[in-house]
PDB file of C-alpha atoms in Angstrom:
ATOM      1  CA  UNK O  28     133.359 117.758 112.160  1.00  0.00           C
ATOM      2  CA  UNK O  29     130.141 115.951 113.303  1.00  0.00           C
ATOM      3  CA  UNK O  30     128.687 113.416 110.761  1.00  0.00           C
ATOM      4  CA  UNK O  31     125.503 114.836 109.660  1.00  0.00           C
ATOM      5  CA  UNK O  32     124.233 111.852 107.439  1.00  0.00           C
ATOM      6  CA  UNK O  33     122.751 109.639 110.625  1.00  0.00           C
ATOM      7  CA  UNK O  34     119.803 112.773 111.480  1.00  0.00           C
ATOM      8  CA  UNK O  35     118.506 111.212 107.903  1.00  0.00           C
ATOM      9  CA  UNK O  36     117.964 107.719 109.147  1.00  0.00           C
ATOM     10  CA  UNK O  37     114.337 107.354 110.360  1.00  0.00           C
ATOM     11  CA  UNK O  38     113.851 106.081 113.438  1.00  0.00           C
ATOM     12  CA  UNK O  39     110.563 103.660 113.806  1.00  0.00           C
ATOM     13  CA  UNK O  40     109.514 101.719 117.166  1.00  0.00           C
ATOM     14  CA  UNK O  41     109.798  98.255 115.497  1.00  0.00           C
ATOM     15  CA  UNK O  42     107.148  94.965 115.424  1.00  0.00           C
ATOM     16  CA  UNK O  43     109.020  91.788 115.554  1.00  0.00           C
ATOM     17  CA  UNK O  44     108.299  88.577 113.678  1.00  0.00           C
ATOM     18  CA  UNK O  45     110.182  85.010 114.391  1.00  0.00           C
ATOM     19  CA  UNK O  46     108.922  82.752 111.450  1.00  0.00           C
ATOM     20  CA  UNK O  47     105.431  83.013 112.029  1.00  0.00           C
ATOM     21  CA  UNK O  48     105.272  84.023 115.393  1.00  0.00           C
ATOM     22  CA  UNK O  49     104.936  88.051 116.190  1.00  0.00           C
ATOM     23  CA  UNK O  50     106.187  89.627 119.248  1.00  0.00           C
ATOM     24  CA  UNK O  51     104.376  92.908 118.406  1.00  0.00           C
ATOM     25  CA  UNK O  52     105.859  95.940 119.411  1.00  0.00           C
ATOM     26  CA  UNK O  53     108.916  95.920 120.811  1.00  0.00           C
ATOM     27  CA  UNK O  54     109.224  97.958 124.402  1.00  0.00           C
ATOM     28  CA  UNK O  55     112.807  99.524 123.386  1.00  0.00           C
ATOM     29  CA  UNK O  56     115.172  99.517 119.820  1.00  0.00           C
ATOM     30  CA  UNK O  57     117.059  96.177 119.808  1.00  0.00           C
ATOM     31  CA  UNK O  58     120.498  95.522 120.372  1.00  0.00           C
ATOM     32  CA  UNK O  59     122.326  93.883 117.029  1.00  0.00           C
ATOM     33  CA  UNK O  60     125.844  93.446 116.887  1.00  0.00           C
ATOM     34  CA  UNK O  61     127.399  91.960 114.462  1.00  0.00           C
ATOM     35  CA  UNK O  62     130.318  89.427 114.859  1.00  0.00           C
ATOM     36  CA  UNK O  63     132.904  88.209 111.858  1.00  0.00           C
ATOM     37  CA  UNK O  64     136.311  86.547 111.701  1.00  0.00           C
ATOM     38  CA  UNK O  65     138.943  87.126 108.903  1.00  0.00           C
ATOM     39  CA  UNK O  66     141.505  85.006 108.217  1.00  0.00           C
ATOM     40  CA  UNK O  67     144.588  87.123 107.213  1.00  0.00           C
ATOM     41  CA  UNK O  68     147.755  86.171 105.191  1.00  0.00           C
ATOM     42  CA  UNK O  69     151.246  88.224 106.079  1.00  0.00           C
ATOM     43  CA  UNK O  70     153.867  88.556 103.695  1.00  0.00           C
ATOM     44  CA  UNK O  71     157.413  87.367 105.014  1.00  0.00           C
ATOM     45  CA  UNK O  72     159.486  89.904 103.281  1.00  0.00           C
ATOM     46  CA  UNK O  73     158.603  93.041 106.221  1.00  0.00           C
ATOM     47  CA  UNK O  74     158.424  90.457 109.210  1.00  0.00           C
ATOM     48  CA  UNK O  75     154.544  90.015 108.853  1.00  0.00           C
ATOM     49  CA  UNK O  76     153.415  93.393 109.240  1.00  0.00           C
ATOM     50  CA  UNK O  77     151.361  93.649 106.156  1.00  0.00           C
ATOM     51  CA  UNK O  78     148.116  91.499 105.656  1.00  0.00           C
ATOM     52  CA  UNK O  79     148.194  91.353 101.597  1.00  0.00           C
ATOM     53  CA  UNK O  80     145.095  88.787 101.967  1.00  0.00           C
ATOM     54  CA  UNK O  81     141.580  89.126 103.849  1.00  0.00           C
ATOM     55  CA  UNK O  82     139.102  86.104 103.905  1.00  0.00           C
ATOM     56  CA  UNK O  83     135.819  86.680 105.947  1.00  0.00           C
ATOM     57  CA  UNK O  84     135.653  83.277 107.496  1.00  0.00           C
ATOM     58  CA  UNK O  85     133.013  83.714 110.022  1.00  0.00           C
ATOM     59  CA  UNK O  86     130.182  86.243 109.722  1.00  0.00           C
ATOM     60  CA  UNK O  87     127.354  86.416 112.653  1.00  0.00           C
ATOM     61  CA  UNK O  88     124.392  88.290 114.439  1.00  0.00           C
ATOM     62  CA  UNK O  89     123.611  88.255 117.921  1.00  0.00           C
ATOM     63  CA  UNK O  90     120.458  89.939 118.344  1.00  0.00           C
ATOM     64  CA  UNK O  91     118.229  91.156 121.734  1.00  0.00           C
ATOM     65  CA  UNK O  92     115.232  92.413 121.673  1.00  0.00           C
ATOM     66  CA  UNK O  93     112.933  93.062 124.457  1.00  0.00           C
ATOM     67  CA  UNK O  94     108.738  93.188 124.701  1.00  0.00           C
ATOM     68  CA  UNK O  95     105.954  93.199 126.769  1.00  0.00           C
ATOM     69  CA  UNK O  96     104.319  90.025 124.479  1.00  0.00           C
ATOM     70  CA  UNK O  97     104.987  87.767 127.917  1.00  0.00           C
ATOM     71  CA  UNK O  98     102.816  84.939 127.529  1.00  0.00           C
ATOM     72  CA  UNK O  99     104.249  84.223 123.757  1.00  0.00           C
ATOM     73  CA  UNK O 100     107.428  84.615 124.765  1.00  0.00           C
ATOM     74  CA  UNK O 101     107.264  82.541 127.884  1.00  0.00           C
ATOM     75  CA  UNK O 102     105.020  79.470 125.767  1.00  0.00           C
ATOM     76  CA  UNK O 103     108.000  79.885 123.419  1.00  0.00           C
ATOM     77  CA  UNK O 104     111.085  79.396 125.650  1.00  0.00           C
ATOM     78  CA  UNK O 105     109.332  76.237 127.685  1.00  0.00           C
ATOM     79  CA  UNK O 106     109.489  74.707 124.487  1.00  0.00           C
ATOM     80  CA  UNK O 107     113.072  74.064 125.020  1.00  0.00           C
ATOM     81  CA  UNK O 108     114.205  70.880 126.876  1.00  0.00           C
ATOM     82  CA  UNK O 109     117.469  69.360 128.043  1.00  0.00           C
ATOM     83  CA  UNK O 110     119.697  67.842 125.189  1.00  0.00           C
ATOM     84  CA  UNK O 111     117.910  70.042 122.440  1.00  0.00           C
ATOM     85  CA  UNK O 112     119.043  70.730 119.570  1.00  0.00           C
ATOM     86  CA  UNK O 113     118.361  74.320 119.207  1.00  0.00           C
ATOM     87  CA  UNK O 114     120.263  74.702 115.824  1.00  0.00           C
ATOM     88  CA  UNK O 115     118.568  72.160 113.874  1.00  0.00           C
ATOM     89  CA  UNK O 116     117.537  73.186 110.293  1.00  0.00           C
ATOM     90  CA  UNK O 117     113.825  73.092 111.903  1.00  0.00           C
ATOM     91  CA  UNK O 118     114.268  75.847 114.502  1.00  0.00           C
ATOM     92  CA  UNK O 119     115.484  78.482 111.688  1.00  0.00           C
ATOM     93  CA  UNK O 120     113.309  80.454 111.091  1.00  0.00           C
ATOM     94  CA  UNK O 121     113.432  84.433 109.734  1.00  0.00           C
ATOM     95  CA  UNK O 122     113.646  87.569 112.036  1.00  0.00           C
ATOM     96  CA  UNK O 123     111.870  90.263 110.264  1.00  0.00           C
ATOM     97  CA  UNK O 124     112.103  93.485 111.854  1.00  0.00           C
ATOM     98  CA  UNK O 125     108.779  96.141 110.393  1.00  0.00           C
ATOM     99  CA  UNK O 126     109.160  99.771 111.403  1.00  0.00           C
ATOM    100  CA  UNK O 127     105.466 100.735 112.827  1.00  0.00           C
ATOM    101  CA  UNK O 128     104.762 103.533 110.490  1.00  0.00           C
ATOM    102  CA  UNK O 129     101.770 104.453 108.201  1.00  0.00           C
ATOM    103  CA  UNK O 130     104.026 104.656 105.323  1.00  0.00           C
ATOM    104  CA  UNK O 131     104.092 101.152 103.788  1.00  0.00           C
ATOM    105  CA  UNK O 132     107.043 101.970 102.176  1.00  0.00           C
ATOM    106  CA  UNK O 133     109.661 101.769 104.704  1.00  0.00           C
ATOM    107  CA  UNK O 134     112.358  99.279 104.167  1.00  0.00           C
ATOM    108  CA  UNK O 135     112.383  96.277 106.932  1.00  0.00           C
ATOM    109  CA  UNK O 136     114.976  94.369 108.584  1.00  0.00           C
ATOM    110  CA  UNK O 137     115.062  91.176 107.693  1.00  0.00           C
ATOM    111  CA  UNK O 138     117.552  87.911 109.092  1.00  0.00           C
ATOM    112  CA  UNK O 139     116.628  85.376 107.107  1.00  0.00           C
ATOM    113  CA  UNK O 140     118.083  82.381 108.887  1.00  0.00           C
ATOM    114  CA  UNK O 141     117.767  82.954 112.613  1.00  0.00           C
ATOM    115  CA  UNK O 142     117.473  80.818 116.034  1.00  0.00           C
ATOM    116  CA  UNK O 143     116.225  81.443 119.202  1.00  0.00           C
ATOM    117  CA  UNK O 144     118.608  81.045 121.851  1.00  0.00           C
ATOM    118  CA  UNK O 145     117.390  79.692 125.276  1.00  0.00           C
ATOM    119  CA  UNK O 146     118.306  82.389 127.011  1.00  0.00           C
ATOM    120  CA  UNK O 147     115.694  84.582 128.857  1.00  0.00           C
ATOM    121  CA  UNK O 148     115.338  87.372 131.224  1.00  0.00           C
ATOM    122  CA  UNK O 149     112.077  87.834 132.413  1.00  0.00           C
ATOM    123  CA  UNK O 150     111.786  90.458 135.460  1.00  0.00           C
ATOM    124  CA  UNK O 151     107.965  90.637 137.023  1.00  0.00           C
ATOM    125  CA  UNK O 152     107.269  94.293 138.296  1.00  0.00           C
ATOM    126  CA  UNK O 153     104.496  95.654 139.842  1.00  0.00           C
ATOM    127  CA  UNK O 154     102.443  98.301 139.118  1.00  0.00           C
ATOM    128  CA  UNK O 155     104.559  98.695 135.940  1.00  0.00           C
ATOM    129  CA  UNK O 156     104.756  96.758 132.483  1.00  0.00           C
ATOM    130  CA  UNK O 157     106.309  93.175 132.467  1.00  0.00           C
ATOM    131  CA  UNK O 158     108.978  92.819 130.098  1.00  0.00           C
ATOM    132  CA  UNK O 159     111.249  89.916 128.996  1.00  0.00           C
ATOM    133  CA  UNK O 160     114.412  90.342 127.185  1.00  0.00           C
ATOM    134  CA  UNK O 161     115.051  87.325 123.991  1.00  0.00           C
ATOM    135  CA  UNK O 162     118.053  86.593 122.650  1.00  0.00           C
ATOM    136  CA  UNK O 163     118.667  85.290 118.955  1.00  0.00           C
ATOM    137  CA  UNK O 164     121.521  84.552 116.634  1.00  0.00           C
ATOM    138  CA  UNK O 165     121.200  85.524 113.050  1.00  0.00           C
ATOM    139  CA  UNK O 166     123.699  82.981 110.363  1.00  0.00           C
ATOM    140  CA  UNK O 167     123.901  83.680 106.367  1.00  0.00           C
ATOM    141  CA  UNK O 168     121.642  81.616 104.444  1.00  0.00           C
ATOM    142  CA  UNK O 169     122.976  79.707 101.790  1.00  0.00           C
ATOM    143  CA  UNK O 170     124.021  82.878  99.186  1.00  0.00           C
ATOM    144  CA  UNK O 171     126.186  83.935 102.062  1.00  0.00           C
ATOM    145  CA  UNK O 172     123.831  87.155 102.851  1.00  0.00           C
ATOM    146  CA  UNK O 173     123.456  87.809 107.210  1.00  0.00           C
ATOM    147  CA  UNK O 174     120.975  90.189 106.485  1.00  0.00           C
ATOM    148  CA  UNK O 175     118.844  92.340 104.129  1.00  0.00           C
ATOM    149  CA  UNK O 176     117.418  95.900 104.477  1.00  0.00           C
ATOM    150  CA  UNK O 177     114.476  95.859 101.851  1.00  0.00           C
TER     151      UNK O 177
END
């Protein structure tokens, strides 16, 4: 039986925000996988087959997102220097994510405590459009919410 309910989601190219920085457009959807521990308690009586408790211990976003905004991105990244410290409450910022549509209406993505990681990939082509690929990673701010879709 094939799941009908995903032709419903609207699909919007998407203008990126970091803070107040804006990558504009975005030159393909992004990639956003989401990563979370659990810790799980076993009963003894059946040998530990059965979890009987579930604790999310570790909930996080890594997030990639490519655009043809190359000289903000590259200004950006050669901000970083040796012996950083890229997760400092300073460099968390929010990741909004704004469908491009005239309706005003449509809901956003929003990470509200984000970082920039220092990775880059940044291919030069010719005769075609430059893009460079950014990769961030999305934590729960302090009400223990990764994300909101608003």
């Amino acid at each position: 039986m094939k799941d009908t309910a995903l032709a419903f989601i609207k699909k919007y190219p998407y203008a990126v925000s970091f803070g107040e920085i804006n990558f504009g457009p975005l030159a393909e959807q992004p990639r956003i996988e989401i990563e979370n521990r659990l810790k799980e308690s076993h009963i003894w009586e059946n040998h530990g087959i059965d979890a009987i408790y579930q604790q999310l211990e570790e909930n996080q976003a890594e997030i990639v997102i490519r655009t043809k905004n190359i000289e903000t991105c590259l200004t950006l990244i050669s901000q970083f220097r040796r012996s950083m410290h890229i997760n400092a409450p300073d460099k968390r910022k929010e990741l909004r994510f704004t469908p491009i549509t005239e309706n005003e209406n449509e809901k956003q993505l929003i990470f509200p405590v984000a970082i920039l990681l220092p990775d880059m990939e940044y291919v030069p082509t010719y005769g075609g459009d430059h893009l460079i690929t950014l990769y961030f990673r999305a934590y729960p701010d302090n009400s223990g919410i990764l994300f909101r879709y608003e």
